[in-house]
Coordinates of N, CA and C in Angstrom, one line a residue:
M1 N 136.7 81.5 157.2 CA 136.6 82.0 155.9 C 137.1 83.4 155.9
S2 N 138.0 83.7 155.0 CA 138.6 85.1 155.0 C 138.7 85.5 153.5
Q3 N 138.9 86.8 153.4 CA 139.0 87.4 152.0 C 139.8 88.6 152.2
A4 N 140.7 88.9 151.2 CA 141.5 90.0 151.3 C 140.7 91.3 151.3
P5 N 141.2 92.3 152.1 CA 140.4 93.6 152.1 C 140.1 94.1 150.7
F6 N 138.9 94.5 150.6 CA 138.4 94.9 149.3 C 138.7 96.4 149.1
T7 N 139.3 96.7 147.9 CA 139.6 98.1 147.7 C 139.1 98.6 146.3
N8 N 138.7 99.8 146.2 CA 138.3 100.4 145.0 C 137.4 99.6 144.1
P9 N 136.2 99.2 144.6 CA 135.3 98.3 143.8 C 134.8 99.0 142.6
V10 N 134.6 100.3 142.7 CA 134.0 101.1 141.6 C 134.8 101.0 140.3
D11 N 136.1 100.8 140.4 CA 137.0 100.8 139.2 C 137.2 99.4 138.7
S12 N 136.6 98.4 139.3 CA 136.9 97.0 138.8 C 136.1 96.7 137.5
G13 N 135.0 97.3 137.3 CA 134.3 97.1 136.1 C 133.3 95.9 136.2
R14 N 133.3 95.2 137.3 CA 132.5 94.0 137.5 C 131.3 94.5 138.4
P15 N 130.2 93.8 138.3 CA 129.1 94.1 139.2 C 129.5 93.9 140.7
I16 N 128.9 94.6 141.6 CA 129.2 94.6 143.0 C 128.0 93.9 143.8
V17 N 128.3 92.9 144.6 CA 127.3 92.3 145.4 C 127.8 92.6 146.9
A18 N 126.9 93.1 147.7 CA 127.1 93.4 149.1 C 126.4 92.3 149.9
M19 N 127.1 91.5 150.6 CA 126.6 90.3 151.4 C 126.7 90.7 152.9
L20 N 125.5 90.8 153.5 CA 125.5 91.1 154.9 C 126.0 90.0 155.8
L21 N 126.9 90.4 156.7 CA 127.3 89.5 157.7 C 126.7 89.9 159.1
Y22 N 126.5 88.9 160.0 CA 126.1 89.3 161.3 C 126.3 88.1 162.2
P23 N 126.5 88.3 163.5 CA 126.8 87.2 164.4 C 125.7 86.1 164.4
G24 N 126.1 84.8 164.3 CA 125.1 83.7 164.2 C 124.6 83.4 162.9
L25 N 125.1 84.0 161.8 CA 124.6 83.7 160.5 C 124.8 82.2 160.2
T26 N 124.0 81.6 159.3 CA 124.2 80.2 158.9 C 125.2 80.2 157.7
L27 N 126.3 79.5 157.9 CA 127.5 79.6 157.0 C 127.1 79.2 155.6
L28 N 126.4 78.1 155.4 CA 126.1 77.7 154.0 C 125.1 78.7 153.3
D29 N 124.3 79.4 154.1 CA 123.5 80.5 153.5 C 124.3 81.5 152.8
L30 N 125.5 81.8 153.4 CA 126.4 82.7 152.8 C 127.3 82.1 151.8
V31 N 127.9 81.0 152.1 CA 129.0 80.4 151.2 C 128.5 79.9 149.9
A32 N 127.3 79.3 149.9 CA 126.8 78.8 148.6 C 126.6 79.9 147.6
P33 N 125.9 81.0 147.9 CA 125.8 82.1 146.9 C 127.1 82.7 146.6
H34 N 128.0 82.8 147.6 CA 129.3 83.4 147.5 C 130.1 82.6 146.4
T35 N 130.0 81.3 146.5 CA 130.7 80.5 145.5 C 130.2 80.7 144.1
A36 N 128.9 81.0 143.9 CA 128.4 81.3 142.6 C 128.8 82.7 142.1
F37 N 128.8 83.6 143.1 CA 129.0 85.0 142.7 C 130.4 85.4 142.4
S38 N 131.4 84.9 143.3 CA 132.7 85.4 143.3 C 133.5 85.3 142.0
P39 N 133.3 84.3 141.1 CA 134.1 84.3 139.9 C 133.7 85.5 138.9
V40 N 132.5 86.0 139.0 CA 132.1 87.0 138.1 C 131.7 88.4 138.7
M41 N 131.6 88.5 140.0 CA 131.3 89.7 140.6 C 132.3 90.0 141.8
D42 N 132.3 91.3 142.1 CA 133.1 91.7 143.2 C 132.3 91.6 144.5
V43 N 132.7 90.8 145.4 CA 131.9 90.5 146.6 C 132.4 91.3 147.8
L44 N 131.5 92.1 148.4 CA 131.8 92.8 149.6 C 131.1 92.0 150.8
L45 N 131.8 91.7 151.8 CA 131.3 91.1 153.0 C 131.1 92.2 154.0
V46 N 129.9 92.6 154.3 CA 129.6 93.9 155.0 C 129.1 93.7 156.4
W47 N 129.7 94.4 157.3 CA 129.2 94.5 158.7 C 129.5 95.9 159.3
K48 N 129.2 96.1 160.5 CA 129.4 97.4 161.1 C 130.8 97.7 161.2
D49 N 131.7 96.7 161.5 CA 133.1 97.0 161.6 C 133.8 95.8 161.0
L50 N 135.1 95.8 161.0 CA 135.9 94.7 160.4 C 136.4 93.6 161.3
G51 N 135.8 93.6 162.5 CA 136.1 92.4 163.4 C 135.5 91.2 162.9
P52 N 136.1 90.0 163.2 CA 135.5 88.7 162.7 C 134.1 88.4 163.2
I53 N 133.3 87.8 162.4 CA 132.0 87.4 162.8 C 131.9 85.9 162.9
T54 N 131.4 85.4 164.0 CA 131.3 84.0 164.3 C 129.9 83.5 163.8
S55 N 130.0 82.5 162.9 CA 128.7 81.9 162.4 C 128.1 81.0 163.4
D56 N 126.9 80.5 163.1 CA 126.2 79.5 164.0 C 126.9 78.2 164.1
A57 N 127.9 78.0 163.1 CA 128.7 76.7 163.2 C 130.0 76.9 163.9
G58 N 130.2 78.1 164.4 CA 131.5 78.4 165.0 C 132.6 78.9 164.1
V59 N 132.4 78.9 162.8 CA 133.4 79.3 161.9 C 133.4 80.9 161.8
R60 N 134.6 81.5 161.8 CA 134.7 82.9 161.8 C 134.8 83.4 160.3
V61 N 134.1 84.5 160.1 CA 134.1 85.1 158.7 C 134.5 86.5 158.9
H62 N 135.5 87.0 158.1 CA 136.0 88.3 158.2 C 135.3 89.3 157.2
P63 N 134.7 90.3 157.7 CA 134.1 91.4 156.9 C 135.2 92.0 156.0
T64 N 134.9 92.5 154.9 CA 135.8 93.2 154.0 C 135.5 94.7 153.9
T65 N 134.4 95.1 154.4 CA 134.0 96.5 154.4 C 133.0 96.7 155.4
T66 N 132.8 98.0 155.8 CA 131.8 98.4 156.8 C 130.6 99.0 156.1
F67 N 129.5 99.2 156.9 CA 128.3 99.8 156.4 C 128.7 101.2 155.9
A68 N 129.5 101.9 156.6 CA 129.9 103.3 156.2 C 130.7 103.3 154.9
Q69 N 131.5 102.3 154.7 CA 132.4 102.2 153.5 C 131.7 101.6 152.3
C70 N 130.6 100.9 152.5 CA 130.0 100.2 151.4 C 129.4 101.2 150.4
P71 N 129.7 101.0 149.1 CA 129.1 101.9 148.1 C 127.6 102.1 148.2
G72 N 127.2 103.3 147.9 CA 125.8 103.7 148.1 C 124.9 102.9 147.1
E73 N 125.4 102.5 146.0 CA 124.6 101.7 145.0 C 125.4 100.4 144.7
V74 N 124.8 99.3 144.9 CA 125.3 98.0 144.6 C 124.4 97.3 143.6
D75 N 125.0 96.4 142.9 CA 124.2 95.6 141.9 C 123.3 94.6 142.6
V76 N 123.8 94.0 143.6 CA 123.1 93.0 144.4 C 123.3 93.2 145.9
L77 N 122.2 93.3 146.6 CA 122.2 93.3 148.1 C 121.7 91.9 148.5
F78 N 122.5 91.2 149.4 CA 122.2 89.9 149.8 C 122.2 89.7 151.3
V79 N 121.2 89.0 151.8 CA 121.1 88.7 153.3 C 120.9 87.2 153.5
P80 N 121.8 86.6 154.3 CA 121.6 85.2 154.7 C 120.8 85.1 155.9
G81 N 120.3 83.9 156.2 CA 119.6 83.6 157.5 C 120.6 83.2 158.5
G82 N 120.1 82.9 159.7 CA 120.9 82.5 160.8 C 120.2 82.2 162.1
R83 N 120.8 81.5 163.0 CA 120.2 81.2 164.3 C 119.8 82.4 165.1
D84 N 120.6 83.5 165.0 CA 120.4 84.7 165.8 C 119.8 85.8 164.9
Q85 N 119.0 85.4 163.9 CA 118.5 86.4 163.0 C 117.6 87.4 163.6
A86 N 116.9 87.1 164.7 CA 115.9 88.0 165.3 C 116.6 89.2 165.9
A87 N 117.8 89.0 166.5 CA 118.5 90.1 167.1 C 119.0 91.1 166.0
T88 N 119.4 90.5 164.9 CA 119.8 91.3 163.7 C 118.7 92.0 163.1
A89 N 117.5 91.4 163.0 CA 116.3 92.0 162.5 C 115.8 93.2 163.3
E90 N 116.2 93.3 164.5 CA 115.8 94.4 165.4 C 116.9 95.5 165.5
D91 N 118.0 95.3 164.9 CA 119.1 96.2 165.0 C 118.9 97.4 164.1
E92 N 118.7 98.6 164.7 CA 118.4 99.8 163.9 C 119.4 100.1 162.9
E93 N 120.7 99.9 163.2 CA 121.7 100.2 162.3 C 121.7 99.3 161.0
V94 N 121.4 98.0 161.3 CA 121.2 97.1 160.2 C 120.0 97.4 159.3
L95 N 118.9 97.7 160.0 CA 117.7 98.1 159.2 C 117.9 99.3 158.4
E96 N 118.5 100.3 158.9 CA 118.8 101.5 158.1 C 119.7 101.3 156.9
F97 N 120.7 100.4 157.1 CA 121.6 100.1 156.0 C 120.8 99.3 154.9
L98 N 120.0 98.4 155.3 CA 119.3 97.6 154.3 C 118.2 98.4 153.6
E99 N 117.6 99.3 154.4 CA 116.6 100.2 153.7 C 117.2 101.1 152.7
D100 N 118.4 101.6 153.1 CA 119.1 102.5 152.2 C 119.6 101.8 150.9
R101 N 120.4 100.8 151.1 CA 121.0 100.1 150.0 C 120.0 99.3 149.2
G102 N 119.0 98.7 149.9 CA 118.0 97.9 149.3 C 117.1 98.7 148.4
G103 N 116.9 100.0 148.7 CA 116.1 100.8 147.9 C 116.7 101.2 146.6
R104 N 118.0 101.0 146.5 CA 118.7 101.4 145.3 C 119.4 100.3 144.5
A105 N 119.4 99.1 145.1 CA 120.1 97.9 144.5 C 119.4 97.5 143.3
R106 N 120.1 97.0 142.3 CA 119.5 96.5 141.1 C 118.8 95.2 141.4
Y107 N 119.3 94.4 142.3 CA 118.6 93.2 142.8 C 118.7 93.1 144.3
L108 N 117.5 92.8 144.9 CA 117.4 92.7 146.3 C 117.2 91.2 146.6
T109 N 118.1 90.6 147.4 CA 118.1 89.1 147.5 C 118.3 88.6 148.9
A110 N 117.9 87.4 149.1 CA 118.1 86.7 150.4 C 117.9 85.2 150.3
V111 N 118.4 84.5 151.2 CA 118.2 83.1 151.3 C 117.8 82.8 152.7
C112 N 116.9 81.8 152.9 CA 116.5 81.3 154.2 C 115.9 82.4 155.0
G113 N 116.3 82.5 156.3 CA 115.8 83.5 157.2 C 116.2 84.9 156.8
G114 N 117.2 85.1 155.9 CA 117.5 86.4 155.4 C 116.4 87.1 154.8
S115 N 115.4 86.4 154.2 CA 114.2 87.0 153.7 C 113.4 87.8 154.9
L116 N 113.4 87.2 156.0 CA 112.7 87.8 157.2 C 113.4 89.0 157.6
I117 N 114.8 89.1 157.5 CA 115.5 90.3 157.8 C 115.2 91.4 156.8
L118 N 115.1 91.0 155.5 CA 114.7 92.0 154.5 C 113.3 92.5 154.9
G119 N 112.4 91.6 155.3 CA 111.1 92.0 155.6 C 111.1 92.9 156.8
A120 N 112.0 92.7 157.8 CA 112.0 93.5 159.0 C 112.4 94.9 158.6
A121 N 113.2 95.1 157.5 CA 113.5 96.4 157.0 C 112.5 97.1 156.2
G122 N 111.3 96.4 156.1 CA 110.2 96.9 155.3 C 110.3 96.7 153.8
L123 N 111.2 95.8 153.4 CA 111.5 95.7 151.9 C 110.7 94.6 151.2
L124 N 109.8 93.9 152.0 CA 109.0 92.8 151.4 C 107.5 93.2 151.3
R125 N 107.2 94.4 151.7 CA 105.7 94.7 151.7 C 105.1 94.5 150.3
G126 N 104.1 93.6 150.2 CA 103.4 93.4 149.0 C 104.2 92.5 148.0
R127 N 105.3 92.0 148.4 CA 106.1 91.2 147.5 C 106.0 89.7 147.8
R128 N 106.3 88.9 146.8 CA 106.3 87.4 146.9 C 107.7 87.0 147.3
A129 N 107.8 86.1 148.2 CA 109.1 85.7 148.7 C 109.1 84.3 149.3
A130 N 110.3 83.7 149.3 CA 110.5 82.4 149.9 C 111.4 82.5 151.2
T131 N 111.3 81.6 152.0 CA 112.2 81.5 153.2 C 112.3 80.0 153.7
H132 N 113.0 79.8 154.7 CA 113.0 78.4 155.3 C 111.6 78.0 155.7
W133 N 111.3 76.7 155.4 CA 109.9 76.3 155.6 C 109.4 76.5 157.0
T134 N 110.3 76.5 158.0 CA 109.8 76.7 159.4 C 109.4 78.2 159.7
G135 N 109.8 79.1 158.8 CA 109.5 80.5 159.0 C 108.5 81.1 158.0
R136 N 107.9 80.2 157.3 CA 106.9 80.7 156.3 C 105.8 81.6 156.8
D137 N 105.3 81.2 158.0 CA 104.2 82.0 158.6 C 104.6 83.4 159.0
V138 N 105.9 83.6 159.2 CA 106.4 85.0 159.6 C 106.3 85.9 158.4
L139 N 106.5 85.4 157.2 CA 106.5 86.3 156.0 C 105.2 87.2 156.0
G140 N 104.1 86.5 156.3 CA 102.8 87.3 156.2 C 102.8 88.4 157.2
L141 N 103.4 88.2 158.4 CA 103.4 89.2 159.4 C 104.3 90.4 159.0
L142 N 105.1 90.2 158.0 CA 106.0 91.3 157.5 C 105.5 91.9 156.2
G143 N 104.2 91.6 155.9 CA 103.6 92.2 154.7 C 103.9 91.5 153.4
A144 N 104.5 90.3 153.5 CA 104.9 89.6 152.2 C 104.0 88.4 152.0
E145 N 104.0 87.9 150.8 CA 103.2 86.7 150.4 C 104.2 85.6 150.3
N146 N 104.0 84.6 151.2 CA 104.8 83.4 151.2 C 104.6 82.6 149.9
V147 N 105.7 82.1 149.3 CA 105.6 81.2 148.2 C 106.5 80.0 148.5
S148 N 105.9 78.9 148.6 CA 106.6 77.7 149.0 C 107.4 77.0 147.8
E149 N 108.3 77.8 147.3 CA 109.2 77.3 146.2 C 110.6 77.5 146.6
R150 N 111.5 76.8 145.9 CA 112.9 76.8 146.3 C 113.6 78.2 146.0
V151 N 113.2 78.8 144.9 CA 113.6 80.1 144.5 C 112.4 80.9 144.0
V152 N 112.2 82.1 144.4 CA 111.1 82.9 144.0 C 111.7 84.2 143.4
V153 N 111.2 84.6 142.2 CA 111.6 85.8 141.6 C 110.3 86.7 141.5
D154 N 110.4 87.9 142.1 CA 109.3 88.9 142.0 C 110.0 90.2 141.6
G155 N 110.0 90.5 140.3 CA 110.7 91.7 139.8 C 112.2 91.6 140.1
N156 N 112.7 92.6 140.9 CA 114.1 92.6 141.2 C 114.4 91.9 142.5
L157 N 113.3 91.3 143.1 CA 113.5 90.6 144.4 C 113.6 89.1 144.1
I158 N 114.8 88.5 144.5 CA 115.0 87.1 144.3 C 115.4 86.5 145.7
T159 N 114.5 85.5 146.1 CA 114.7 84.9 147.4 C 114.8 83.4 147.3
G160 N 115.5 82.8 148.2 CA 115.6 81.3 148.2 C 115.1 80.8 149.5
G161 N 114.7 79.5 149.5 CA 114.3 78.8 150.7 C 115.4 78.5 151.6
G162 N 115.4 77.4 152.3 CA 116.3 77.1 153.4 C 117.7 76.6 152.9
V163 N 118.7 77.2 153.5 CA 120.1 76.8 153.5 C 120.6 76.3 152.1
T164 N 120.4 75.1 151.7 CA 121.0 74.5 150.5 C 120.3 75.2 149.2
A165 N 119.2 75.8 149.4 CA 118.5 76.5 148.3 C 119.4 77.7 147.8
G166 N 120.4 78.0 148.6 CA 121.3 79.1 148.2 C 122.1 78.8 147.0
L167 N 122.3 77.5 146.7 CA 123.0 77.1 145.5 C 122.1 77.4 144.3
D168 N 120.9 76.9 144.3 CA 119.9 77.2 143.3 C 119.7 78.7 143.1
F169 N 119.5 79.4 144.2 CA 119.4 80.8 144.2 C 120.5 81.5 143.5
G170 N 121.7 81.1 143.8 CA 122.9 81.8 143.2 C 122.9 81.6 141.7
L171 N 122.5 80.4 141.2 CA 122.5 80.2 139.8 C 121.4 80.9 139.1
V172 N 120.3 81.1 139.8 CA 119.2 81.9 139.2 C 119.6 83.4 139.1
V173 N 120.3 83.9 140.1 CA 120.8 85.3 140.0 C 121.8 85.4 138.8
L174 N 122.7 84.4 138.7 CA 123.7 84.5 137.6 C 123.0 84.5 136.3
A175 N 122.0 83.6 136.1 CA 121.2 83.6 134.9 C 120.6 84.9 134.5
R176 N 120.0 85.5 135.5 CA 119.4 86.8 135.3 C 120.4 87.9 134.9
M177 N 121.5 87.9 135.5 CA 122.5 88.9 135.3 C 123.4 88.7 134.1
F178 N 123.8 87.4 133.8 CA 124.8 87.1 132.8 C 124.3 86.2 131.8
G179 N 123.1 85.6 131.9 CA 122.6 84.7 130.9 C 122.8 83.2 131.4
E180 N 122.0 82.3 130.8 CA 122.0 80.9 131.2 C 123.3 80.2 131.1
D181 N 124.1 80.5 130.0 CA 125.3 79.8 129.8 C 126.3 80.0 130.9
V182 N 126.3 81.3 131.4 CA 127.2 81.5 132.6 C 126.8 80.8 133.8
A183 N 125.4 80.7 134.0 CA 124.9 80.0 135.2 C 125.2 78.5 135.0
K184 N 125.0 78.0 133.8 CA 125.3 76.5 133.6 C 126.7 76.2 133.8
M185 N 127.6 77.1 133.3 CA 129.0 76.8 133.5 C 129.4 76.8 135.0
A186 N 128.8 77.8 135.8 CA 129.0 77.8 137.2 C 128.5 76.5 137.9
Q187 N 127.3 76.0 137.5 CA 126.8 74.8 138.0 C 127.8 73.6 137.7
L188 N 128.3 73.6 136.5 CA 129.2 72.5 136.1 C 130.5 72.6 136.9
A189 N 131.0 73.8 137.0 CA 132.3 74.0 137.8 C 132.2 73.6 139.2
M190 N 131.0 73.8 139.8 CA 130.7 73.3 141.2 C 130.3 71.9 141.2
E191 N 130.2 71.2 140.0 CA 129.7 69.9 140.0 C 128.4 69.7 140.8
Y192 N 127.5 70.7 140.6 CA 126.3 70.7 141.4 C 125.3 69.8 140.6
D193 N 125.3 68.5 141.0 CA 124.4 67.5 140.4 C 123.8 66.7 141.6
P194 N 122.8 67.3 142.3 CA 122.4 66.8 143.5 C 121.7 65.4 143.4
Q195 N 122.2 64.5 144.2 CA 121.6 63.2 144.3 C 121.5 62.8 145.7
P196 N 120.6 63.4 146.5 CA 120.6 63.2 148.0 C 120.4 61.7 148.3
P197 N 121.0 61.2 149.4 CA 120.8 59.8 149.8 C 119.4 59.6 150.3
F198 N 118.6 60.6 150.7 CA 117.3 60.5 151.2 C 116.4 61.5 150.5
D199 N 115.1 61.1 150.4 CA 114.2 62.1 149.8 C 113.4 62.7 150.9
A200 N 114.1 63.5 151.7 CA 113.4 64.1 152.9 C 113.8 65.5 153.1
G201 N 113.9 66.2 151.9 CA 114.4 67.6 151.9 C 113.3 68.7 152.1
S202 N 112.1 68.2 152.3 CA 111.0 69.2 152.5 C 110.1 68.6 153.5
P203 N 109.3 69.4 154.2 CA 108.4 68.8 155.2 C 107.3 67.8 154.6
E204 N 107.0 68.2 153.3 CA 106.0 67.3 152.6 C 106.6 65.9 152.3
K205 N 107.8 65.9 151.9 CA 108.5 64.6 151.6 C 108.9 63.9 152.9
A206 N 109.4 64.6 153.9 CA 109.8 63.9 155.1 C 108.7 63.4 155.9
G207 N 107.5 64.0 155.8 CA 106.4 63.5 156.6 C 106.3 64.2 157.9
P208 N 105.1 64.1 158.6 CA 104.8 64.9 159.8 C 105.6 64.6 161.0
R209 N 106.0 63.3 161.1 CA 106.8 63.0 162.3 C 108.2 63.7 162.3
L210 N 108.9 63.6 161.2 CA 110.2 64.3 161.1 C 110.0 65.8 161.1
A211 N 109.0 66.3 160.4 CA 108.8 67.7 160.3 C 108.5 68.3 161.7
D212 N 107.8 67.6 162.6 CA 107.5 68.0 163.9 C 108.8 68.1 164.7
L213 N 109.7 67.1 164.5 CA 110.9 67.1 165.3 C 111.8 68.2 164.9
V214 N 111.9 68.5 163.6 CA 112.7 69.6 163.2 C 112.1 71.0 163.6
R215 N 110.8 71.1 163.5 CA 110.1 72.3 163.9 C 110.4 72.6 165.4
G216 N 110.3 71.5 166.2 CA 110.6 71.7 167.6 C 112.0 72.1 167.9
A217 N 113.0 71.6 167.1 CA 114.4 71.9 167.3 C 114.7 73.3 166.9
T218 N 113.9 73.9 166.0 CA 114.1 75.3 165.5 C 113.1 76.3 166.1
S219 N 112.2 75.8 167.0 CA 111.2 76.7 167.4 C 111.7 78.0 168.1
G220 N 112.8 77.9 168.8 CA 113.3 79.0 169.5 C 113.6 80.2 168.5
T221 N 114.3 79.9 167.4 CA 114.6 80.9 166.4 C 113.3 81.5 165.8
N222 N 112.3 80.7 165.5 CA 111.1 81.2 164.9 C 110.3 82.0 166.0
D223 N 110.2 81.5 167.2 CA 109.5 82.3 168.2 C 110.1 83.6 168.5
D224 N 111.5 83.6 168.5 CA 112.2 84.9 168.7 C 111.8 85.9 167.6
M225 N 111.7 85.4 166.4 CA 111.4 86.2 165.2 C 110.0 86.8 165.3
I226 N 109.1 85.9 165.7 CA 107.7 86.4 165.8 C 107.6 87.5 166.9
R227 N 108.3 87.3 168.0 CA 108.3 88.4 169.0 C 108.9 89.7 168.5
A228 N 110.0 89.5 167.7 CA 110.7 90.6 167.1 C 109.8 91.4 166.2
V229 N 109.0 90.7 165.4 CA 108.1 91.4 164.5 C 107.1 92.3 165.2
T230 N 106.6 91.9 166.3 CA 105.7 92.7 167.1 C 106.4 94.0 167.5
R231 N 107.6 93.9 168.0 CA 108.3 95.1 168.4 C 108.7 96.0 167.2
L232 N 109.0 95.3 166.1 CA 109.4 96.1 164.9 C 108.1 96.9 164.4
T233 N 107.0 96.3 164.5 CA 105.8 97.0 164.0 C 105.5 98.2 164.9
E234 N 105.8 98.1 166.2 CA 105.6 99.2 167.1 C 106.5 100.4 166.7
R235 N 107.7 100.0 166.1 CA 108.7 101.0 165.7 C 108.5 101.5 164.3
G236 N 107.5 100.9 163.6 CA 107.3 101.4 162.2 C 108.1 100.6 161.2
W237 N 108.7 99.5 161.6 CA 109.4 98.7 160.6 C 108.6 97.5 160.2
G238 N 109.2 96.5 159.6 CA 108.5 95.3 159.2 C 107.3 95.6 158.2
G239 N 106.2 95.0 158.5 CA 105.0 95.2 157.6 C 104.3 96.5 157.8
A240 N 104.7 97.3 158.8 CA 104.1 98.6 159.1 C 104.7 99.6 158.1
R241 N 103.9 100.7 157.9 CA 104.4 101.8 157.1 C 105.1 102.8 158.0
K242 N 106.3 103.1 157.7 CA 107.0 104.1 158.6 C 106.4 105.5 158.4
V243 N 106.3 106.2 159.5 CA 105.8 107.6 159.4 C 107.1 108.5 159.4
P244 N 107.2 109.3 158.3 CA 108.4 110.2 158.2 C 108.5 111.1 159.4
T245 N 109.8 111.2 159.9 CA 110.0 112.1 161.0 C 110.1 113.5 160.5
T246 N 109.7 114.5 161.3 CA 109.8 115.9 160.9 C 110.8 116.6 161.8

């Protein structure tokens, strides 16, 4: 996945969405909202440098701007989830970028484990949020209230559940920013008319046997995130209140 280098976004007249990239991100977490956003917003794919980022599916994504070059104020700040999200959640440079841009963004947003990365940056304290069902217990450790819904809106914070919830999430953001007709047109253009072959898209519907199998397969990611939260708290991030340096 590539995109032409982005130039002069301030003069485009369109809202700006900054989408965080990082090694091991889940591709659909990024691509589903990107598909909804790109026709009506200027999308910045942001990372520390402009070298390609490899997703957890092995697909390379090319950043279009760096943390340093990203505008100080963006309309939407977005964070996807990923298999290696714990390492990103502990990255001081990432946390400082999210804290800075997130504190000024019109909308603060995430899908799947991206909510946990926002929480690592201290941006979910006292807020209602969604994440992938296997990571719901971590939200409380980050000072957030877990809401087991596909998309959760809490003021300017909009978060989605796991992976495919990014499509629903993207349409909710469009409706908030441009009105329901724009969101409905985007849904129709994508022919987003879900008719899954199985009714097993949530742990409640899939049942305990399948839920346990999936939970076991993803336990490494979740365990890493829980350990990261402990270290983040010791550093004043996550659910802890940072003490200003003097």
